Amino acid sequence: MTRLISFRNVSIQKRLPLLICLFLLSIVISFGWISYISVKNEALKTGKERLTALSTQLSSMLGQSAQLGITTSRTAAEKEAVKRTIVAGDPEDKIEALEILRKLRTDSTWVLAELLDKARHPILRSSRDSALYLFNLDSLMHVSLRRDFNGVGKIYLLNGSMFYFIMVPVTENKDTIGSLARWQKIAASKRAVQQITQLMGAESRFYIGNNDGTLWTDLSKPVTYPQINAGNVRDLQEYKNADGKQVFAMVKPIANTSWVVAVEFPEASVLATAGHFLRQIIIIGSILIVIGILLAWLMSRNISRPLNRLTAATSQIEAGNYAVKVSVDREDELGKLARAFNAMTEQVSRAQEGLELKVTETADMNEQLRGLSA
């Protein structure tokens, strides 16, 4: 392990760029990751705020529409002909009440309007395609409703179509004598749904479902969404949709109904800003690392080149060339070292010359002494 992290055998020319590369890499990774997490959290916060705003707006819009339907039904339930039909069932009152029920079916989606007695048994009906709907709708109502239920009921799936009902009490002297109910088929066109989603955002989707999660729809067809927690109307939810994409969703209750609305955004679109930022950090960091390595390489060469010259000069001195000089073209520590080296070699050279002179003089003196003794 010590050998792996040791730089003793690595030249200075390589060591400095390597150290600077590691330093820059650690800074870029640390700064980039911290910044990415911050941007990601901010993107999630913005996405949650947008999801909350859109789901709240849709919830409010649908709640107002439901309240309008309830108000229309209550207005009809307050008609005297309706009350007398439930109490007495006079033929003339029935004709007038039937006309009131017919007017409640304002278009072809309103398949049934009816008066019910206190036990929720039908007294008078105005319907479309009675052979297809009446018995099954009655069955749904009697199986699923509480006796005291009033308002907008759940969404039901029947023969591939979706229906919901609005039920209001019919009262006489503050006593409930019966109910007025009307059923509407949910049949929004795909184009209408696409227009709504385009207003919300091209990649967004919305779903309406029962508050117990039993049925979900995009208003054009039923959809299966066991991933959505219909009871969690506060927290941001995360799951994979039917296409296998990771999405974020926000659920809000719809006032005056038994429904909730869910708005979902793909995670990719919510975190697109964070992903773009991360890519920029990677590109900029890579450029900085390359520039840092290049500058470190040039710097290391500027340091190692004089040292190499000093090493070569030292080798020449070792070989006996005491007259070697190192060129000096800088004023930093390496320049001072080169000057000191030149001064040292000059002193060594002088000492060598002096020693050689003394040796010569000694040899001459010895020669003269031998001549005199002869």
Coordinates of C-alpha atoms in Angstrom, one line a residue:
M1 CA 0.0 0.0 0.0
T2 CA 2.9 2.3 0.8
R3 CA 4.4 1.8 -2.6
L4 CA 1.0 2.7 -4.3
I5 CA 0.9 6.1 -2.6
S6 CA 4.6 6.9 -2.6
F7 CA 6.0 9.5 -5.0
R8 CA 9.7 9.0 -4.2
N9 CA 10.4 7.2 -7.5
V10 CA 8.4 9.7 -9.5
S11 CA 10.3 12.6 -11.1
I12 CA 9.5 16.2 -10.1
Q13 CA 8.5 16.9 -13.7
K14 CA 5.7 14.2 -13.4
R15 CA 5.0 14.6 -9.7
L16 CA 3.9 18.2 -9.8
P17 CA 1.3 17.8 -12.6
L18 CA 0.0 14.7 -10.9
L19 CA -0.4 16.4 -7.6
I20 CA -2.1 19.4 -9.1
C21 CA -4.4 17.1 -11.2
L22 CA -5.4 15.3 -8.0
F23 CA -6.0 18.6 -6.2
L24 CA -8.1 20.1 -9.0
L25 CA -10.0 16.8 -9.4
S26 CA -10.9 16.7 -5.7
I27 CA -12.0 20.4 -5.8
V28 CA -14.1 20.0 -8.9
I29 CA -15.8 16.8 -7.6
S30 CA -16.5 18.3 -4.2
F31 CA -17.7 21.6 -5.5
G32 CA -19.6 20.1 -8.4
W33 CA -21.4 17.5 -6.2
I34 CA -22.3 20.0 -3.5
S35 CA -23.6 22.5 -6.1
Y36 CA -25.5 19.7 -7.9
I37 CA -27.2 18.7 -4.7
S38 CA -28.2 22.3 -4.0
V39 CA -29.5 22.8 -7.6
K40 CA -31.3 19.5 -7.4
N41 CA -33.0 20.3 -4.1
E42 CA -34.0 23.7 -5.5
A43 CA -35.4 22.0 -8.7
L44 CA -37.4 19.6 -6.5
K45 CA -38.7 22.5 -4.4
T46 CA -39.7 24.4 -7.6
G47 CA -41.3 21.2 -9.1
K48 CA -43.2 20.6 -5.9
E49 CA -44.5 24.2 -5.8
R50 CA -45.5 23.9 -9.5
L51 CA -47.2 20.6 -8.9
T52 CA -49.0 22.0 -5.8
A53 CA -50.1 25.1 -7.7
L54 CA -51.4 23.1 -10.7
S55 CA -53.2 20.4 -8.6
T56 CA -54.7 23.1 -6.4
Q57 CA -56.0 25.0 -9.4
L58 CA -57.4 21.9 -11.0
S59 CA -59.0 20.9 -7.7
S60 CA -60.5 24.4 -7.3
M61 CA -61.8 24.4 -10.9
L62 CA -63.4 20.9 -10.6
G63 CA -64.8 21.7 -7.1
Q64 CA -66.5 24.8 -8.5
S65 CA -67.9 22.8 -11.4
A66 CA -69.2 20.2 -8.9
Q67 CA -70.7 22.9 -6.7
L68 CA -72.5 24.3 -9.8
G69 CA -73.9 20.9 -10.5
I70 CA -75.1 20.6 -6.9
T71 CA -76.6 24.0 -7.0
T72 CA -78.5 23.2 -10.2
S73 CA -79.8 20.0 -8.7
R74 CA -80.9 21.8 -5.4
T75 CA -82.7 24.4 -7.4
A76 CA -84.7 21.7 -9.2
A77 CA -85.3 19.9 -5.9
E78 CA -86.9 23.0 -4.4
K79 CA -89.6 23.1 -7.1
E80 CA -93.1 22.5 -5.7
A81 CA -94.0 20.0 -8.5
V82 CA -91.0 17.9 -7.5
K83 CA -92.1 17.8 -3.8
R84 CA -95.7 17.1 -4.6
T85 CA -94.7 14.3 -7.0
I86 CA -92.8 12.5 -4.2
V87 CA -95.6 13.1 -1.6
A88 CA -98.8 12.5 -3.7
G89 CA -97.8 11.5 -7.2
D90 CA -100.5 13.6 -8.9
P91 CA -100.3 13.0 -12.7
E92 CA -100.1 16.8 -13.5
D93 CA -97.3 17.2 -11.0
K94 CA -95.5 14.2 -12.5
I95 CA -95.7 15.8 -16.0
E96 CA -94.2 19.1 -14.7
A97 CA -91.6 17.2 -12.6
L98 CA -90.7 15.1 -15.6
E99 CA -90.0 18.2 -17.6
I100 CA -87.8 19.5 -14.8
L101 CA -85.9 16.3 -14.8
R102 CA -85.6 16.4 -18.6
K103 CA -84.1 20.0 -18.4
L104 CA -81.5 18.7 -15.9
R105 CA -80.2 16.5 -18.7
T106 CA -78.6 19.4 -20.5
D107 CA -76.7 17.3 -23.0
S108 CA -76.2 13.6 -24.1
T109 CA -73.7 12.9 -21.3
W110 CA -76.4 13.3 -18.7
V111 CA -77.9 9.9 -19.1
L112 CA -80.4 9.8 -16.2
A113 CA -82.3 12.2 -13.8
E114 CA -84.7 10.7 -11.3
L115 CA -86.7 11.4 -8.2
L116 CA -86.3 8.9 -5.3
D117 CA -88.4 8.4 -2.2
K118 CA -87.0 8.3 1.3
A119 CA -85.9 4.7 0.8
R120 CA -84.1 5.6 -2.4
H121 CA -86.6 3.8 -4.6
P122 CA -87.2 5.5 -8.0
I123 CA -90.5 7.4 -8.4
L124 CA -90.0 9.3 -11.6
R125 CA -87.2 9.1 -14.3
S126 CA -86.0 11.0 -17.3
S127 CA -83.3 8.9 -19.1
R128 CA -81.5 8.2 -22.3
D129 CA -80.9 4.6 -23.4
S130 CA -82.9 3.3 -20.5
A131 CA -82.4 -0.4 -21.5
L132 CA -78.7 0.0 -21.1
Y133 CA -78.3 2.1 -18.0
L134 CA -81.3 2.0 -15.6
F135 CA -80.9 -1.3 -13.8
N136 CA -77.2 -1.2 -13.5
L137 CA -77.1 2.4 -12.2
D138 CA -79.8 1.5 -9.7
S139 CA -77.6 -1.4 -8.5
L140 CA -74.6 0.7 -8.1
M141 CA -76.4 3.3 -6.1
H142 CA -78.1 0.9 -3.7
V143 CA -74.9 -1.1 -3.2
S144 CA -72.5 1.8 -2.6
L145 CA -74.5 4.6 -1.0
R146 CA -75.1 5.4 2.6
R147 CA -78.7 6.4 3.4
D148 CA -77.6 9.9 4.4
F149 CA -75.4 10.5 1.4
N150 CA -75.8 13.8 -0.5
G151 CA -73.4 15.5 -3.0
V152 CA -71.3 14.2 -5.8
G153 CA -70.7 10.5 -5.6
K154 CA -67.8 8.3 -6.7
I155 CA -66.9 7.4 -10.2
Y156 CA -68.2 4.0 -11.4
L157 CA -67.2 1.8 -14.3
L158 CA -70.0 0.2 -16.1
N159 CA -69.8 -1.6 -19.5
G160 CA -66.5 0.1 -20.3
S161 CA -68.0 3.6 -19.6
M162 CA -67.5 5.8 -16.5
F163 CA -70.4 7.5 -14.6
Y164 CA -70.9 9.6 -11.5
F165 CA -74.0 11.0 -9.9
I166 CA -75.1 14.1 -8.0
M167 CA -77.7 13.5 -5.3
V168 CA -79.4 16.2 -3.3
P169 CA -82.2 15.9 -0.7
V170 CA -85.8 17.0 -1.4
T171 CA -87.2 18.6 1.7
E172 CA -90.6 19.8 2.9
N173 CA -90.7 21.8 6.1
K174 CA -87.1 20.9 6.9
D175 CA -87.9 17.2 6.7
T176 CA -86.3 15.0 4.0
I177 CA -89.0 13.5 1.9
G178 CA -86.8 12.1 -0.9
S179 CA -83.9 12.7 -3.2
L180 CA -83.1 14.0 -6.6
A181 CA -80.3 12.3 -8.4
R182 CA -78.8 12.6 -11.9
W183 CA -76.1 10.6 -13.6
Q184 CA -73.5 11.9 -16.0
K185 CA -71.2 9.9 -18.3
I186 CA -67.6 11.0 -18.2
A187 CA -66.7 11.2 -21.9
A188 CA -64.1 13.9 -22.5
S189 CA -62.3 13.7 -25.9
K190 CA -58.6 13.0 -26.1
R191 CA -58.2 16.3 -27.8
A192 CA -59.7 18.1 -24.9
V193 CA -57.5 16.2 -22.5
Q194 CA -54.4 17.1 -24.6
Q195 CA -55.4 20.7 -24.6
I196 CA -55.5 20.7 -20.8
T197 CA -52.2 18.9 -20.5
Q198 CA -50.6 21.4 -22.9
L199 CA -51.7 24.2 -20.7
M200 CA -50.1 22.4 -17.8
G201 CA -47.0 21.5 -19.6
A202 CA -46.3 19.1 -22.6
E203 CA -45.0 16.3 -20.4
S204 CA -47.4 16.6 -17.5
R205 CA -50.4 14.4 -16.9
F206 CA -53.4 14.6 -14.6
Y207 CA -55.8 12.0 -13.3
I208 CA -59.1 12.1 -11.4
G209 CA -60.0 9.3 -9.1
N210 CA -62.1 8.3 -6.1
N211 CA -60.7 9.3 -2.8
D212 CA -60.5 5.6 -1.8
G213 CA -58.3 4.9 -4.9
T214 CA -60.8 2.4 -6.4
L215 CA -60.9 4.0 -9.8
W216 CA -58.7 6.5 -11.7
T217 CA -59.4 8.2 -15.1
D218 CA -57.8 10.8 -17.4
L219 CA -61.3 11.8 -18.3
S220 CA -61.2 9.9 -21.6
K221 CA -60.7 6.4 -20.3
P222 CA -60.1 4.5 -17.0
V223 CA -56.5 4.1 -16.0
T224 CA -54.8 1.8 -13.5
Y225 CA -52.8 3.6 -10.9
P226 CA -52.1 1.6 -7.8
Q227 CA -48.9 3.6 -7.3
I228 CA -50.8 6.8 -6.3
N229 CA -51.7 7.1 -2.7
A230 CA -55.0 8.8 -2.9
G231 CA -55.0 9.5 0.8
N232 CA -51.7 11.4 0.8
V233 CA -52.8 14.9 -0.1
R234 CA -49.8 16.7 1.4
D235 CA -46.5 15.1 0.4
L236 CA -44.8 14.9 -3.0
Q237 CA -45.2 11.3 -4.3
E238 CA -42.6 9.5 -6.4
Y239 CA -43.2 6.3 -8.4
K240 CA -43.0 4.8 -11.9
N241 CA -45.9 5.4 -14.2
A242 CA -47.5 3.0 -16.7
D243 CA -44.7 3.8 -19.2
G244 CA -42.1 2.8 -16.7
K245 CA -40.9 6.4 -16.3
Q246 CA -40.0 7.8 -12.9
V247 CA -42.5 10.6 -12.0
F248 CA -43.4 13.0 -9.2
A249 CA -47.1 13.6 -8.3
M250 CA -49.2 15.7 -6.1
V251 CA -52.7 14.7 -5.0
K252 CA -55.4 17.2 -3.9
P253 CA -59.0 16.6 -2.8
I254 CA -61.8 18.0 -4.9
A255 CA -64.2 20.0 -2.8
N256 CA -67.9 18.9 -2.8
T257 CA -67.0 15.5 -4.2
S258 CA -65.7 12.1 -3.3
W259 CA -62.8 12.6 -5.7
V260 CA -59.2 13.6 -5.8
V261 CA -57.1 15.0 -8.6
A262 CA -53.4 13.9 -9.2
V263 CA -51.0 15.9 -11.3
E264 CA -47.7 14.2 -12.3
F265 CA -44.5 15.5 -13.9
P266 CA -41.7 13.3 -15.2
E267 CA -38.7 13.3 -13.0
A268 CA -36.5 14.1 -16.0
S269 CA -38.3 17.3 -16.7
V270 CA -38.3 18.4 -13.0
L271 CA -34.6 17.7 -12.7
A272 CA -33.7 18.9 -16.2
T273 CA -32.1 22.1 -14.8
A274 CA -30.0 20.1 -12.3
G275 CA -28.9 17.7 -15.0
H276 CA -27.9 20.5 -17.3
F277 CA -26.0 22.1 -14.5
L278 CA -24.2 18.9 -13.7
R279 CA -23.2 18.5 -17.4
Q280 CA -21.8 22.1 -17.4
I281 CA -19.9 21.4 -14.2
I282 CA -18.3 18.3 -15.8
I283 CA -17.3 20.1 -18.9
I284 CA -15.9 23.2 -17.1
G285 CA -14.2 21.0 -14.5
S286 CA -12.6 18.9 -17.3
I287 CA -11.4 22.0 -19.0
L288 CA -9.9 23.4 -15.8
I289 CA -8.2 20.1 -15.0
V290 CA -6.6 19.9 -18.5
I291 CA -5.5 23.6 -18.2
G292 CA -4.2 22.9 -14.7
I293 CA -2.2 19.8 -15.9
L294 CA -0.7 21.8 -18.8
L295 CA 0.3 24.7 -16.6
A296 CA 1.7 22.3 -14.0
W297 CA 3.7 20.5 -16.7
L298 CA 5.2 23.8 -17.9
M299 CA 5.9 24.8 -14.3
S300 CA 7.5 21.5 -13.6
R301 CA 9.7 21.8 -16.7
N302 CA 10.7 25.2 -15.6
I303 CA 11.8 23.8 -12.3
S304 CA 13.3 20.5 -13.5
R305 CA 15.3 21.9 -16.4
P306 CA 17.7 23.9 -14.2
L307 CA 18.0 20.9 -11.8
N308 CA 18.9 18.7 -14.7
R309 CA 21.6 21.1 -15.8
L310 CA 22.9 21.2 -12.2
T311 CA 22.9 17.4 -12.2
A312 CA 24.8 17.2 -15.5
A313 CA 27.3 19.7 -14.2
T314 CA 27.8 17.7 -11.0
S315 CA 28.5 14.6 -13.1
Q316 CA 31.2 16.5 -15.1
I317 CA 32.8 17.7 -11.9
E318 CA 32.8 14.1 -10.8
A319 CA 34.5 13.2 -14.0
G320 CA 37.3 15.8 -13.3
N321 CA 36.0 18.8 -15.3
Y322 CA 36.2 21.5 -12.7
A323 CA 35.8 24.3 -15.2
V324 CA 32.1 23.5 -15.9
K325 CA 29.7 26.4 -15.5
V326 CA 25.9 26.4 -15.2
S327 CA 24.1 29.2 -17.1
V328 CA 22.1 31.5 -14.9
D329 CA 19.0 33.3 -16.3
R330 CA 16.7 33.6 -13.3
E331 CA 16.6 35.3 -9.9
D332 CA 14.7 32.8 -7.9
E333 CA 16.0 30.1 -5.6
L334 CA 17.1 28.0 -8.5
G335 CA 19.1 31.0 -9.8
K336 CA 20.7 31.4 -6.4
L337 CA 21.5 27.7 -6.3
A338 CA 23.1 27.9 -9.8
R339 CA 25.2 30.9 -8.7
A340 CA 26.4 29.2 -5.6
F341 CA 27.2 26.1 -7.6
N342 CA 29.3 28.2 -10.1
A343 CA 31.1 29.9 -7.2
M344 CA 31.8 26.5 -5.7
T345 CA 33.1 25.1 -9.0
E346 CA 35.3 28.2 -9.4
Q347 CA 36.7 27.8 -5.9
V348 CA 37.3 24.1 -6.6
S349 CA 38.9 24.9 -9.9
R350 CA 41.2 27.4 -8.3
A351 CA 42.1 25.0 -5.5
Q352 CA 42.8 22.4 -8.1
E353 CA 45.0 24.8 -10.1
G354 CA 46.9 25.8 -6.8
L355 CA 47.3 22.1 -5.9
E356 CA 48.6 21.3 -9.3
L357 CA 51.0 24.3 -9.1
K358 CA 52.3 23.1 -5.8
V359 CA 52.8 19.6 -7.1
T360 CA 54.8 21.0 -10.0
E361 CA 56.9 23.2 -7.8
T362 CA 57.5 20.2 -5.4
A363 CA 58.5 18.0 -8.4
D364 CA 61.0 20.7 -9.6
M365 CA 62.5 21.1 -6.2
N366 CA 62.9 17.4 -5.9
E367 CA 64.6 17.4 -9.2
Q368 CA 67.0 20.2 -8.2
L369 CA 67.9 18.4 -4.9
R370 CA 68.7 15.2 -6.8
G371 CA 71.0 17.2 -9.1
L372 CA 72.9 18.8 -6.2
S373 CA 73.3 15.5 -4.4
A374 CA 74.8 13.9 -7.6

